Each structure stands twice: as C-alpha cells, then as structure tokens.
Coordinates of C-alpha atoms in Angstrom, one line a residue:
Chain A
M4 CA 7.3 -8.9 7.2
A5 CA 3.9 -10.3 6.4
K6 CA 3.6 -14.0 5.4
A7 CA 4.5 -15.0 1.9
K8 CA 1.5 -14.6 -0.4
S9 CA 0.9 -15.4 -4.0
S10 CA 2.5 -13.2 -6.6
I11 CA -0.7 -13.6 -8.6
K12 CA -3.9 -11.8 -8.1
L13 CA -6.7 -13.5 -9.8
R14 CA -10.4 -13.0 -10.7
A15 CA -12.7 -15.2 -12.7
K16 CA -16.2 -14.3 -13.6
E17 CA -18.8 -16.2 -15.5
K18 CA -21.4 -14.4 -17.6
N19 CA -23.7 -15.8 -20.3
G20 CA -21.7 -19.1 -20.5
V21 CA -18.3 -17.5 -20.9
T22 CA -15.8 -17.2 -18.0
T23 CA -13.4 -14.3 -18.1
V24 CA -10.1 -14.6 -16.1
K25 CA -8.0 -11.6 -15.2
A26 CA -4.6 -12.0 -13.6
L27 CA -2.1 -9.5 -12.3
M28 CA 1.4 -10.9 -11.5
S29 CA 4.1 -9.3 -9.5
H30 CA 7.3 -9.6 -11.5
P31 CA 10.1 -7.2 -12.6
M32 CA 10.0 -8.3 -16.3
E33 CA 13.6 -7.2 -17.0
T34 CA 14.4 -7.2 -20.7
G35 CA 18.2 -7.5 -20.2
Q36 CA 18.6 -4.2 -22.0
R37 CA 18.1 -1.8 -19.1
K38 CA 21.2 -0.4 -17.4
N39 CA 21.7 -0.3 -13.7
K40 CA 22.1 3.5 -13.2
K41 CA 24.8 3.1 -10.5
T42 CA 27.1 0.5 -12.0
G43 CA 26.3 1.1 -15.7
E44 CA 26.0 -2.6 -16.2
N45 CA 23.0 -4.2 -17.9
I46 CA 20.5 -5.7 -15.5
P47 CA 20.3 -9.4 -16.5
E48 CA 17.1 -10.5 -18.2
H49 CA 14.5 -11.8 -15.8
F50 CA 11.0 -12.3 -17.1
I51 CA 8.0 -14.6 -17.1
Q52 CA 8.3 -16.9 -20.1
E53 CA 5.2 -18.9 -19.7
V54 CA 1.8 -18.5 -18.1
V55 CA -0.7 -21.4 -18.1
G56 CA -4.4 -21.0 -17.4
E57 CA -6.4 -24.0 -16.3
Y58 CA -10.0 -24.7 -15.8
N59 CA -11.0 -27.8 -13.9
G60 CA -7.5 -29.2 -14.4
K61 CA -7.6 -28.7 -18.2
V62 CA -5.4 -26.2 -19.9
V63 CA -7.3 -23.4 -21.7
I64 CA -4.4 -21.1 -22.5
T65 CA -0.6 -21.3 -22.7
T66 CA 1.0 -17.9 -22.9
S67 CA 4.6 -17.3 -23.9
W68 CA 6.0 -13.9 -23.1
S69 CA 9.2 -12.0 -23.7
G70 CA 10.6 -9.2 -21.5
G71 CA 8.6 -6.9 -23.7
V72 CA 5.6 -7.5 -21.5
S73 CA 5.2 -4.7 -18.9
K74 CA 6.5 -4.9 -15.3
D75 CA 3.9 -6.5 -13.0
P76 CA 2.3 -8.1 -16.0
Y77 CA -1.4 -8.4 -16.7
L78 CA -3.2 -11.2 -18.6
S79 CA -6.8 -11.6 -19.4
F80 CA -8.5 -14.5 -21.3
S81 CA -11.9 -16.1 -21.6
F82 CA -13.3 -19.5 -22.2
K83 CA -16.6 -21.1 -22.9
G84 CA -18.1 -22.8 -19.8
G85 CA -17.3 -22.4 -16.2
A86 CA -19.8 -22.2 -13.4
N87 CA -20.0 -20.6 -10.0
G88 CA -17.6 -22.2 -7.5
E89 CA -15.5 -24.1 -10.0
M90 CA -11.8 -23.5 -9.9
V91 CA -9.5 -21.6 -12.3
K92 CA -5.8 -21.9 -11.9
V93 CA -3.0 -19.6 -13.3
S94 CA 0.7 -20.4 -13.0
W95 CA 3.8 -18.8 -14.3
T96 CA 7.4 -19.8 -14.9
D97 CA 10.2 -17.3 -15.5
N98 CA 13.5 -17.6 -17.4
K99 CA 15.4 -18.2 -14.1
G100 CA 13.2 -21.2 -13.2
G101 CA 11.2 -19.2 -10.7
S102 CA 7.5 -20.1 -10.6
D103 CA 4.2 -19.5 -8.8
S104 CA 0.6 -20.4 -9.1
N105 CA -2.7 -19.4 -7.7
E106 CA -6.3 -20.6 -7.8
V107 CA -9.6 -18.8 -7.6
K108 CA -13.3 -19.8 -7.6
I109 CA -15.4 -18.7 -10.5
K110 CA -18.0 -16.2 -9.6
G111 CA -21.2 -16.6 -11.5
K112 CA -24.9 -17.4 -11.3
K113 CA -25.7 -19.7 -8.4
Chain B
M18 CA -0.6 -25.4 -36.1
I19 CA -0.6 -29.0 -34.9
D20 CA 2.3 -28.1 -32.7
V21 CA 0.3 -25.5 -30.9
K22 CA -2.6 -27.8 -30.2
R23 CA -0.4 -30.6 -29.0
R24 CA 1.4 -28.2 -26.7
V25 CA -1.9 -27.2 -25.1
F26 CA -3.0 -30.8 -24.9
L27 CA 0.1 -32.1 -23.3
K28 CA 0.2 -29.3 -20.7
G29 CA -3.4 -30.0 -19.8
S30 CA -3.0 -33.7 -19.1
A31 CA -1.1 -35.5 -16.4
A32 CA 2.1 -34.6 -18.2
A33 CA 2.2 -31.2 -16.7
G34 CA 2.1 -32.5 -13.2
A35 CA 4.7 -35.1 -14.0
V36 CA 7.1 -32.5 -15.4
V37 CA 6.7 -30.2 -12.4
A38 CA 7.2 -33.1 -10.0
A39 CA 10.4 -34.1 -11.8
A40 CA 11.8 -30.6 -11.7
G41 CA 11.0 -30.4 -8.0
A42 CA 12.9 -33.6 -7.4
G43 CA 16.0 -32.2 -9.2
L44 CA 15.8 -34.7 -12.0
I45 CA 15.7 -32.1 -14.7
A46 CA 16.8 -28.5 -15.0
P47 CA 13.9 -26.0 -14.7
Q48 CA 14.8 -24.9 -18.2
A49 CA 13.4 -28.2 -19.6
V50 CA 10.0 -27.3 -18.3
L51 CA 10.1 -24.4 -20.6
A52 CA 11.1 -26.3 -23.7
E53 CA 8.2 -25.0 -25.7
W54 CA 9.1 -21.3 -25.3
N55 CA 9.8 -20.3 -28.8
E56 CA 13.3 -19.0 -28.5
A57 CA 13.7 -18.3 -32.3
A58 CA 10.5 -16.2 -32.4
F59 CA 11.3 -14.2 -29.3
R60 CA 14.9 -13.5 -30.3
S61 CA 14.1 -12.5 -33.9
K62 CA 15.1 -8.9 -34.7
T63 CA 12.6 -8.3 -37.4
V64 CA 8.9 -8.8 -37.7
A65 CA 9.2 -11.1 -40.7
D66 CA 11.7 -13.4 -39.0
A67 CA 9.5 -13.5 -35.9
I68 CA 6.4 -14.4 -37.9
K69 CA 8.2 -17.1 -39.7
A70 CA 9.6 -18.5 -36.5
Q71 CA 6.2 -18.4 -34.8
T72 CA 4.0 -19.8 -37.6
G73 CA 6.4 -21.6 -39.9
T74 CA 5.3 -19.6 -42.8
D75 CA 5.6 -16.1 -44.2
A76 CA 2.4 -16.3 -46.1
T77 CA 0.1 -14.0 -44.1
E78 CA -3.2 -12.5 -45.0
E79 CA -4.5 -9.2 -43.7
S80 CA -7.9 -9.6 -42.0
A81 CA -10.6 -7.2 -41.0
D82 CA -11.9 -9.8 -38.6
I83 CA -9.1 -9.1 -36.1
K84 CA -9.7 -6.3 -33.6
I85 CA -6.8 -4.6 -31.9
K86 CA -7.5 -2.4 -28.9
A87 CA -4.6 -0.2 -28.1
P88 CA -4.2 3.5 -27.4
E89 CA -3.5 5.9 -30.3
I90 CA -1.0 7.6 -28.1
A91 CA 0.7 5.6 -25.4
E92 CA 0.5 7.4 -22.1
N93 CA 3.6 5.7 -21.0
G94 CA 5.6 3.4 -23.4
A95 CA 6.4 1.1 -20.4
V96 CA 2.7 0.2 -20.0
V97 CA 0.6 0.0 -23.2
P98 CA -2.6 -1.9 -22.7
V99 CA -3.3 -4.1 -25.8
S100 CA -6.3 -6.4 -26.4
V101 CA -6.6 -8.6 -29.5
S102 CA -9.8 -10.4 -30.4
S103 CA -11.0 -12.1 -33.6
S104 CA -14.2 -13.5 -35.0
I105 CA -12.3 -15.9 -37.3
A106 CA -13.4 -19.5 -36.7
G107 CA -11.0 -22.0 -35.1
V108 CA -8.3 -19.7 -33.8
T109 CA -5.5 -21.7 -32.2
A110 CA -3.1 -19.0 -31.4
I111 CA -2.8 -15.2 -31.1
S112 CA 0.5 -13.3 -31.1
I113 CA 1.3 -9.7 -30.3
L114 CA 4.3 -8.0 -31.9
A115 CA 5.6 -4.4 -31.4
A116 CA 7.2 -3.6 -34.8
S117 CA 9.6 -1.0 -33.5
N118 CA 10.9 -3.0 -30.5
P119 CA 14.4 -4.4 -30.8
S120 CA 12.8 -7.9 -30.5
P121 CA 9.3 -7.4 -32.0
M122 CA 7.7 -10.6 -30.7
V123 CA 6.2 -9.8 -27.3
A124 CA 3.6 -12.4 -26.5
S125 CA 1.9 -15.4 -28.0
F126 CA -1.2 -17.2 -26.7
A127 CA -1.9 -20.8 -27.5
L128 CA -5.7 -21.3 -27.2
G129 CA -7.5 -24.5 -26.2
E130 CA -10.7 -25.5 -28.1
S131 CA -13.1 -23.8 -25.7
T132 CA -11.0 -20.7 -25.3
V133 CA -12.4 -17.5 -26.8
A134 CA -10.1 -15.6 -29.3
D135 CA -9.9 -12.6 -27.0
V136 CA -6.8 -11.8 -25.0
S137 CA -5.4 -8.8 -23.2
T138 CA -2.1 -7.8 -21.8
R139 CA 0.2 -4.8 -21.3
I140 CA 3.3 -4.3 -23.3
K141 CA 6.4 -2.1 -23.5
M142 CA 7.0 0.0 -26.6
G143 CA 10.3 1.7 -27.0
K144 CA 9.1 4.1 -29.7
T145 CA 6.2 4.8 -32.1
G146 CA 5.3 1.8 -34.3
D147 CA 2.7 -0.7 -35.2
V148 CA 1.2 -3.2 -32.9
I149 CA 0.8 -6.3 -35.0
A150 CA -1.7 -9.0 -34.2
L151 CA -1.0 -12.5 -35.6
V152 CA -3.9 -14.9 -35.6
Q153 CA -3.5 -18.5 -36.5
A154 CA -6.5 -20.6 -37.6
G155 CA -6.5 -23.8 -39.5
D156 CA -3.4 -23.6 -41.6
K157 CA -3.8 -19.9 -42.2
V158 CA -2.1 -16.9 -40.7
Y159 CA -4.0 -13.7 -40.5
T160 CA -2.7 -10.3 -39.4
A161 CA -3.8 -6.8 -38.5
K162 CA -2.0 -3.8 -37.2
K163 CA -2.6 -0.5 -35.4
E164 CA -0.1 2.3 -34.9
V165 CA 0.6 3.4 -31.4
K166 CA 2.5 6.7 -30.9
V167 CA 5.0 6.7 -28.2
T168 CA 6.6 10.0 -27.2
I169 CA 8.7 11.3 -24.4
G170 CA 6.5 13.1 -22.0
G171 CA 6.9 16.4 -20.1
C172 CA 6.4 15.6 -16.5
G173 CA 5.2 12.0 -16.8
G174 CA 7.9 10.6 -19.1
Chain C
M22 CA 16.6 18.7 -22.2
K23 CA 16.9 22.0 -24.1
K24 CA 13.6 21.2 -25.8
T25 CA 11.8 20.8 -22.5
V26 CA 12.9 24.2 -21.4
V27 CA 11.7 25.8 -24.6
A28 CA 8.3 24.0 -24.5
I29 CA 7.8 24.9 -20.9
A30 CA 8.9 28.5 -21.4
I31 CA 6.2 28.9 -24.0
L32 CA 3.7 27.7 -21.6
C33 CA 4.9 30.2 -19.1
V34 CA 4.2 33.2 -21.2
V35 CA 0.8 33.1 -19.6
G36 CA 1.8 34.7 -16.4
L37 CA 0.5 34.5 -12.9
S38 CA -0.7 38.1 -13.2
S39 CA -4.2 37.1 -13.8
T40 CA -6.5 37.8 -11.0
V41 CA -7.3 34.3 -10.1
V42 CA -6.2 34.7 -6.5
A43 CA -5.4 37.9 -4.7
K44 CA -1.8 39.1 -4.5
N45 CA -1.4 38.5 -0.8
A46 CA -2.4 35.2 0.5
A47 CA -4.2 36.7 3.5
D48 CA -6.5 39.0 1.3
T49 CA -9.1 36.4 0.8
T50 CA -10.7 33.9 3.1
P51 CA -10.4 30.1 2.8
A52 CA -14.1 29.9 1.8
Q53 CA -13.6 32.5 -0.9
D54 CA -10.6 30.7 -2.1
I55 CA -12.5 27.4 -2.6
E56 CA -15.1 29.3 -4.6
T57 CA -12.6 31.0 -6.8
Y58 CA -10.4 27.9 -7.3
R59 CA -13.3 25.6 -8.1
S60 CA -15.1 27.9 -10.5
Y61 CA -11.8 28.5 -12.3
F62 CA -11.7 24.9 -13.3
T63 CA -15.4 24.3 -13.8
K64 CA -15.4 27.2 -16.2
K65 CA -12.2 26.1 -17.9
F66 CA -13.5 22.6 -18.4
P67 CA -17.2 22.9 -18.8
G68 CA -19.1 19.7 -18.9
V69 CA -16.7 18.0 -16.5
P70 CA -18.6 17.2 -13.4
L71 CA -17.0 18.2 -10.1
Q72 CA -16.5 14.7 -8.9
E73 CA -14.6 13.8 -12.1
F74 CA -11.8 16.1 -11.1
S75 CA -10.7 13.4 -8.7
N76 CA -9.4 11.5 -11.8
G77 CA -6.7 14.0 -12.7
V78 CA -5.9 14.4 -16.3
Y79 CA -8.2 11.6 -17.2
A80 CA -11.1 13.9 -16.4
I81 CA -10.2 16.1 -19.4
D82 CA -8.3 13.8 -21.9
K83 CA -10.2 11.1 -23.7
V84 CA -7.1 9.4 -25.3
S85 CA -5.2 8.9 -22.0
R86 CA -8.4 8.0 -20.3
D87 CA -8.9 4.9 -22.5
S88 CA -5.5 3.5 -21.5
W89 CA -6.2 4.4 -17.9
E90 CA -9.5 2.6 -17.9
A91 CA -7.8 -0.5 -19.4
I92 CA -5.3 -0.4 -16.5
E93 CA -8.0 0.1 -13.9
E94 CA -9.5 -3.2 -15.1
F95 CA -6.9 -4.7 -12.8
P96 CA -5.0 -1.9 -11.3
P97 CA -1.3 -2.3 -10.3
Y98 CA -2.1 -0.8 -6.9
E99 CA -4.3 -3.7 -5.9
P100 CA -1.6 -6.0 -4.3
F101 CA -0.5 -3.0 -2.2
I102 CA -4.0 -2.7 -0.6
E103 CA -3.7 -6.3 0.5
E104 CA -0.2 -5.7 1.8
G105 CA -1.4 -2.6 3.7
E106 CA -4.3 -4.6 5.3
E107 CA -1.8 -7.2 6.6
L108 CA 0.4 -4.4 8.0
W109 CA -2.6 -2.8 9.6
N110 CA -3.5 -6.2 11.3
T111 CA 0.1 -7.0 12.3
P112 CA 0.5 -6.1 16.0
F113 CA 3.5 -4.0 17.2
A114 CA 6.1 -5.6 19.5
N115 CA 4.1 -4.3 22.5
G116 CA 1.0 -6.1 21.3
K117 CA -0.8 -3.0 20.3
G118 CA -1.6 -1.9 16.7
Y119 CA -2.7 0.8 14.4
A120 CA -6.3 0.3 15.5
D121 CA -5.3 1.5 19.0
C122 CA -4.3 4.8 17.5
F123 CA -7.1 5.1 14.9
K124 CA -10.0 4.1 17.1
D125 CA -12.6 4.3 14.4
G126 CA -10.7 2.0 12.0
P127 CA -8.7 2.4 8.9
A128 CA -11.2 4.6 7.0
Q129 CA -9.3 7.8 8.0
R130 CA -9.0 9.9 4.9
K131 CA -11.8 12.3 5.9
N132 CA -10.0 13.2 9.1
Y133 CA -6.8 14.4 7.4
P134 CA -5.0 16.7 7.0
H135 CA -6.3 18.6 10.1
W136 CA -5.1 21.4 12.3
D137 CA -3.9 20.4 15.7
A138 CA -4.6 23.4 17.8
K139 CA -2.5 22.2 20.8
R140 CA 0.6 21.6 18.8
K141 CA -0.1 24.4 16.4
M142 CA 0.6 22.4 13.3
V143 CA -1.0 20.5 10.4
V144 CA -1.2 16.8 11.0
T145 CA -1.2 14.6 7.9
L146 CA -2.2 10.9 7.8
P147 CA 1.3 9.7 7.1
L148 CA 2.5 11.8 10.0
A149 CA -0.2 10.3 12.3
I150 CA 0.8 6.8 11.2
N151 CA 4.5 7.3 12.2
E152 CA 3.5 9.1 15.4
C153 CA 1.4 6.0 16.2
R154 CA 4.4 3.8 15.6
E155 CA 6.8 5.8 17.6
A156 CA 4.3 6.1 20.5
N157 CA 4.4 2.3 20.6
G158 CA 8.1 1.9 20.4
E159 CA 8.3 1.2 16.7
K160 CA 10.7 2.8 14.2
P161 CA 9.0 5.3 11.9
L162 CA 8.5 4.3 8.3
K163 CA 10.1 6.1 5.3
W164 CA 7.8 8.8 4.1
K165 CA 7.6 8.4 0.3
V166 CA 7.5 4.8 -0.7
G167 CA 7.3 1.2 0.8
A168 CA 5.3 0.1 3.8
I169 CA 3.8 3.6 4.5
A170 CA 2.4 3.7 0.9
S171 CA 0.9 0.3 1.3
L172 CA -0.8 1.2 4.6
L173 CA -2.1 4.4 3.0
A174 CA -3.4 2.3 0.1
Y175 CA -5.4 0.1 2.5
M176 CA -6.6 3.1 4.5
G177 CA -7.4 5.0 1.3
Y178 CA -9.3 2.0 -0.1
E179 CA -11.4 1.7 3.1
S180 CA -12.1 5.5 2.9
R181 CA -13.3 5.5 -0.7
G182 CA -16.5 7.5 -0.9
Q183 CA -15.7 9.8 2.0
T184 CA -15.7 13.4 1.1
T185 CA -12.9 15.9 1.4
N186 CA -13.7 18.3 4.2
V187 CA -10.7 20.2 5.5
V188 CA -11.6 22.7 8.1
I189 CA -9.6 25.9 8.8
P190 CA -10.9 26.5 12.3
E191 CA -12.4 29.9 12.6
G192 CA -10.8 32.4 14.9
D193 CA -7.6 30.4 15.1
A194 CA -4.9 32.7 13.7
D195 CA -2.3 30.1 13.7
A196 CA -4.4 27.7 11.6
L197 CA -5.1 30.5 9.1
A198 CA -1.4 31.4 9.0
A199 CA -0.5 27.8 8.2
Y200 CA -3.2 27.7 5.5
N201 CA -1.9 31.0 4.0
E202 CA 1.6 29.6 4.0
G203 CA 0.5 26.7 2.0
K204 CA -1.4 29.0 -0.3
S205 CA 1.7 31.2 -0.9
Q206 CA 3.7 28.0 -1.5
Y207 CA 1.2 27.1 -4.2
F208 CA 1.4 30.4 -6.0
S209 CA 5.0 31.2 -5.5
R210 CA 7.4 30.8 -8.4
R211 CA 10.5 28.7 -7.7
G212 CA 13.3 26.9 -9.4
Q213 CA 15.4 27.7 -12.5
L214 CA 12.2 27.4 -14.6
N215 CA 10.5 29.9 -12.3
F216 CA 7.3 28.0 -12.0
A217 CA 4.7 27.9 -9.3
C218 CA 2.4 24.9 -8.8
A219 CA -0.3 27.1 -10.2
S220 CA 1.6 27.9 -13.4
C221 CA 1.2 24.4 -14.6
H222 CA -1.8 23.1 -12.8
M223 CA -4.1 26.2 -13.0
Q224 CA -3.1 28.6 -15.8
S225 CA -1.7 25.9 -18.1
S226 CA -3.9 23.0 -17.1
G227 CA -5.3 21.2 -20.2
M228 CA -2.3 22.4 -22.2
H229 CA 0.7 20.3 -23.3
V230 CA 4.1 20.1 -21.9
R231 CA 5.6 18.2 -24.9
T232 CA 3.2 15.3 -25.1
D233 CA 1.8 15.5 -21.6
I234 CA -1.4 17.2 -20.9
L235 CA -1.2 19.1 -17.6
S236 CA -3.8 17.9 -15.1
P237 CA -6.1 20.4 -13.4
G238 CA -5.2 21.1 -9.8
L239 CA -8.7 20.7 -8.5
G240 CA -9.0 17.2 -7.1
H241 CA -5.2 16.7 -7.0
T242 CA -5.3 15.4 -3.4
T243 CA -8.1 12.8 -3.6
G244 CA -6.4 9.8 -5.3
W245 CA -3.4 9.2 -3.1
P246 CA -1.4 7.1 -2.8
V247 CA -0.7 6.6 -6.5
Y248 CA 0.9 3.9 -8.5
R249 CA 2.8 5.8 -11.2
S250 CA 3.9 3.7 -14.1
K251 CA 6.9 6.0 -14.2
W252 CA 7.8 5.0 -10.7
G253 CA 6.8 1.4 -11.2
N254 CA 5.5 1.4 -7.6
L255 CA 3.3 3.2 -5.2
G256 CA 4.2 6.6 -3.8
T257 CA 2.8 9.3 -1.5
L258 CA 1.6 12.8 -2.2
H259 CA 4.7 14.4 -0.7
R260 CA 6.9 12.2 -3.0
R261 CA 5.0 13.8 -5.9
F262 CA 5.3 17.3 -4.5
G263 CA 9.1 16.7 -4.4
G264 CA 9.0 15.4 -8.0
C265 CA 7.1 18.5 -9.2
N266 CA 9.5 20.8 -7.5
K267 CA 12.5 19.0 -9.0
Q268 CA 10.9 19.2 -12.5
V269 CA 10.9 23.0 -12.3
R270 CA 14.5 22.6 -11.1
A271 CA 13.9 23.8 -7.6
K272 CA 15.3 22.1 -4.5
P273 CA 12.4 20.1 -3.1
F274 CA 11.4 20.3 0.5
K275 CA 11.5 17.2 2.7
A276 CA 8.4 15.0 2.8
Q277 CA 6.3 15.9 5.8
S278 CA 8.2 19.2 6.2
K279 CA 6.2 22.1 7.5
E280 CA 6.2 23.5 3.9
Y281 CA 4.6 20.4 2.4
R282 CA 2.2 19.8 5.2
N283 CA 0.9 23.3 4.9
L284 CA 0.7 23.0 1.1
E285 CA -1.3 19.8 1.6
Y286 CA -3.5 21.6 4.0
F287 CA -4.3 24.4 1.5
L288 CA -4.5 22.1 -1.6
T289 CA -6.8 19.5 0.1
H290 CA -9.0 22.4 1.3
M291 CA -9.4 23.4 -2.3
S292 CA -10.9 20.0 -3.1
N293 CA -13.5 20.1 -0.3
G294 CA -16.6 18.4 -1.5
I295 CA -14.8 16.0 -3.8
E296 CA -14.7 12.3 -2.8
F297 CA -11.6 10.5 -1.9
N298 CA -10.9 7.7 -4.5
G299 CA -7.3 6.6 -3.7
P300 CA -5.4 4.6 -4.3
S301 CA -5.2 5.2 -8.0
A302 CA -3.1 4.7 -11.1
R303 CA -1.4 7.4 -13.1
K304 CA 1.1 7.4 -15.9

C-alpha cells in the first residue's frame, strides 16, 4: 500500500509565549488482559511505555504509560517558550522495543 | 523528586542519542532504553502501593490547586479524556491513576523546568471510580480526585 | 442481556401509532416528508439549531458532548484522512485514478446518494468508488471498513461545508418507488425486539437505552464515515445500519444491498439542508 508514514500525528502552536503540543499516536495499547475472541487466549501486552517530547533538542516532558492508556493514544503538553518555525519532536518506545518519532514546526507569530 | 529531574536532564542531553545509537547497533537490548519505566508503580494493584512506588512516600496532601478535567459519565470506558493541571509552583511530575482499574497507575509525566503543569491524555476505565491526580512539587506530593461513572451502554457499549 | 430487553421494551411502549408519518409510504410526498421529519425534531429539541443535528447525540446531550469535544481536539479519524488522500493519489495499474472517475475532484458528498435513471437504482458514494475501481480493472474494496472508509474520510473531509441535497426526480416513478421503499424500511418494525429505525431514533430519541441517550435521526447521514470508539476504527454508514439491525436482533441486510441503498436515499433526503461534516467521532 502507501509508503510508510509516521505513526505520530503532531501539532505545535505557540500563543502568548507558551507552546502547546498535541500528539496522536497509532498503537494498539494492549493491556494483556483482553482475550482473543477466537482462541480464548489473552492477547499479549503491547503498549507504549515512554513518550518523550523535545523542543530544540531539549527534553521538556518524559511520559510513562501503562496499557491503561487508550488505543491510538493522545498526549498534550505545553511549555514556556517556542517560536514560529522552531522544531518540536515527539518519540515513543513500546514494551516490545518498537519505536517511532516525528517532528513538527511550531506555528506561531512570525 | 531528584530522580525525576535527573531523568529529564539525562534524556535531554547527548545521552539520549547515545543510548538509541547503541540499541540500534545491537549493543544493548531495547529494554535497557526503558530502564526508567517505573515497573513497581505500574504493576501495583492498589492506589496506595502505586503512589508509594511512584513518589517514594505515602504522605500525600489533598490540594484544591489541582484541576482534573474528566467527564462525569464516561461515554465509553475505553476512551476517557482526562486533563490535569495545577497552579502549584515547581511541579516536577504529574501522575494519573484510575482507582478502580486492576492496575491503577495509568500515566506519569515528568516535567522539565519550562514545562507547564498541564497535561492531557485519554485513558481506559473498567468501571466507575475515582480518577486521581498526583502532583509532585518540591518534596511534597499533592492529590486530587474526581469520580467518573462508567456504565455499560445500550447501543454504544 | 435480559436487562437490555426490559429497558428497551419500556421504551417501546411508545408505539409507532403516532401520526408522524402516514401509514402508507406513498401517501405523502418527499417534500412533505422533509417538512414533517424536520419539524418533529426541531419541536422535540427546541433550541437546537438545525445544523447542530449533524452532531448526533452531542447536539442534545451536554455531558457526552464534553468528552466528544475533548476527543475532537485531536480526533482519531485524522490519520485516516491522510491515508485516504494517499489512496486517492495512487494510480491504478492502468495508470488512471479516482480523479478520472470523479472529474470534479474528491469533494463528492453533495452528489451522493443519487438516482441513476438509466440503471433505475440509487447510487451511493462507496458504490461509485468500487465501480470506478472495477471499470479500471481493480478489485473492489470491502464495503464496511478499511481502505474504502479511508477514501471516504478524505472525500468527506474535502466535502465539509457542502449541503445535503438529495433529489427525488419529479415524474420518475421508479425513483419515487425506491425512495418509498427506503421510507418503509425506516418505519417498519423488525427483529426479535420488533423495532423500526424510527422507534429509537424518532419516538425515543433523547431517551435512554440503559445509559445511552438515543440520537435524533435528523442529521444521521451527514457525519460519515465515523470513527466509533466501540469499533476502534473507521466504518461506513452501511456498517452502522447493519449494527443497528443486529441490535434489534434482526438479520441485517448486506452493505450496499438495494435495501440499504434505498434507506440511505430516504434518510439522506430527510437531512436536506444540513451540512456534511464527516468524518466524525462517535462513542
């Protein structure tokens, strides 16, 4: 099918000196407690454990999650600073060693 | 507290790059990259154990300066939007717990110095219970809670 | 399970005997039907502006609306729009693409469903997509979920702001018959629970089935495709039709069957004047 694209959709907006970052990740977030309806066996846990948000190469947030975070998880955070055109990066790592990251330019006053 | 800050700092410096590169080269197992994931807190079966494992203390203080935004009634327990913000000075970490879940600790957020104490995510809730916010600032641990009703729906559930 | 039946049975005491719509589908004209249907809801939910009905239950329930608005901050259907755009732009094996079938671009919602006088049938957008594929030597897509839903999400997104305007061509007896079949389908009871579409979504709209508030039927067709949290993915209108029929314990018709296409024709006509706002998020 289509070319591989990031599992992270990302937006960053600066307003009054504060940048708000919103990220939506594609991930099953399996708790390990759900049963496969056909086999009756538990679906093994598979969830994002850590999400790191960086601004200009500096970490502003380190998020730890359990499988209790919803499927296709959402994260929003804000930090002071940030200007139009500067980069924000979000990356995740799951319990099976899978990972992905994406970057976006901050939208703000020019 | 110090732990949390150091975690943020290390991740932010060149160390993060080095660790990822090492993992890529097959030098260390990917699991090692996740060394900071607080296994004890996330595997705890009770709220008290989770708080202790997360903060190192069970001395918590209820605070009116923590705001939890969550629905009174969850439309769907699989997707409950939750926001936690606080006006307490010097917040270094925020955690979200769902008291009735088998493993109550759902998410924790270690904040950098410039990071605003205002985070949002969406969580799963198996049944009606409190959403508990845990805010760490200085050497204090503050809490607040809000009940969210989770019920089995008619056509939607 | 038992509880559901009891709860639903209570709802059902309000019969379909009310004179909302004439006993025989053919007794009123499509234009009269719109008038009756629309005013039924605007009277039942005073203060809800017409366009708001495109938001389903969130038009009438503040509590669930709050969660919904939080989810719409970054809606789960967004990645599907992007995927749909890629599919739209990926040429078929013969070098042609969807743009060769849909000459005026992806913003097609306003054109569907429509009556095809030559073929004497209702053509829906998913049907047109698969006919486009087959005309170009491609396999048709599955109707209810997957690539077709993504394509519809992209096309729906591009069509946002267009207004529903389903025409029942005057003087075309076959078109009117198809419309009336859809209308009968909507008002006919079926399944072990003996419910019509209208039982829940007209008479009982705004009431509870257990903890769920039943959404008003007006505007039901505008927001598709929908990402339902229950599904955990994006699905099509006919997938939902099937789900509703199953919930009243009736055997669902097949997606894109004549029955569901005619039902879509009738139901979309009822929402004439309301803007398309798909894709959207529902519980």
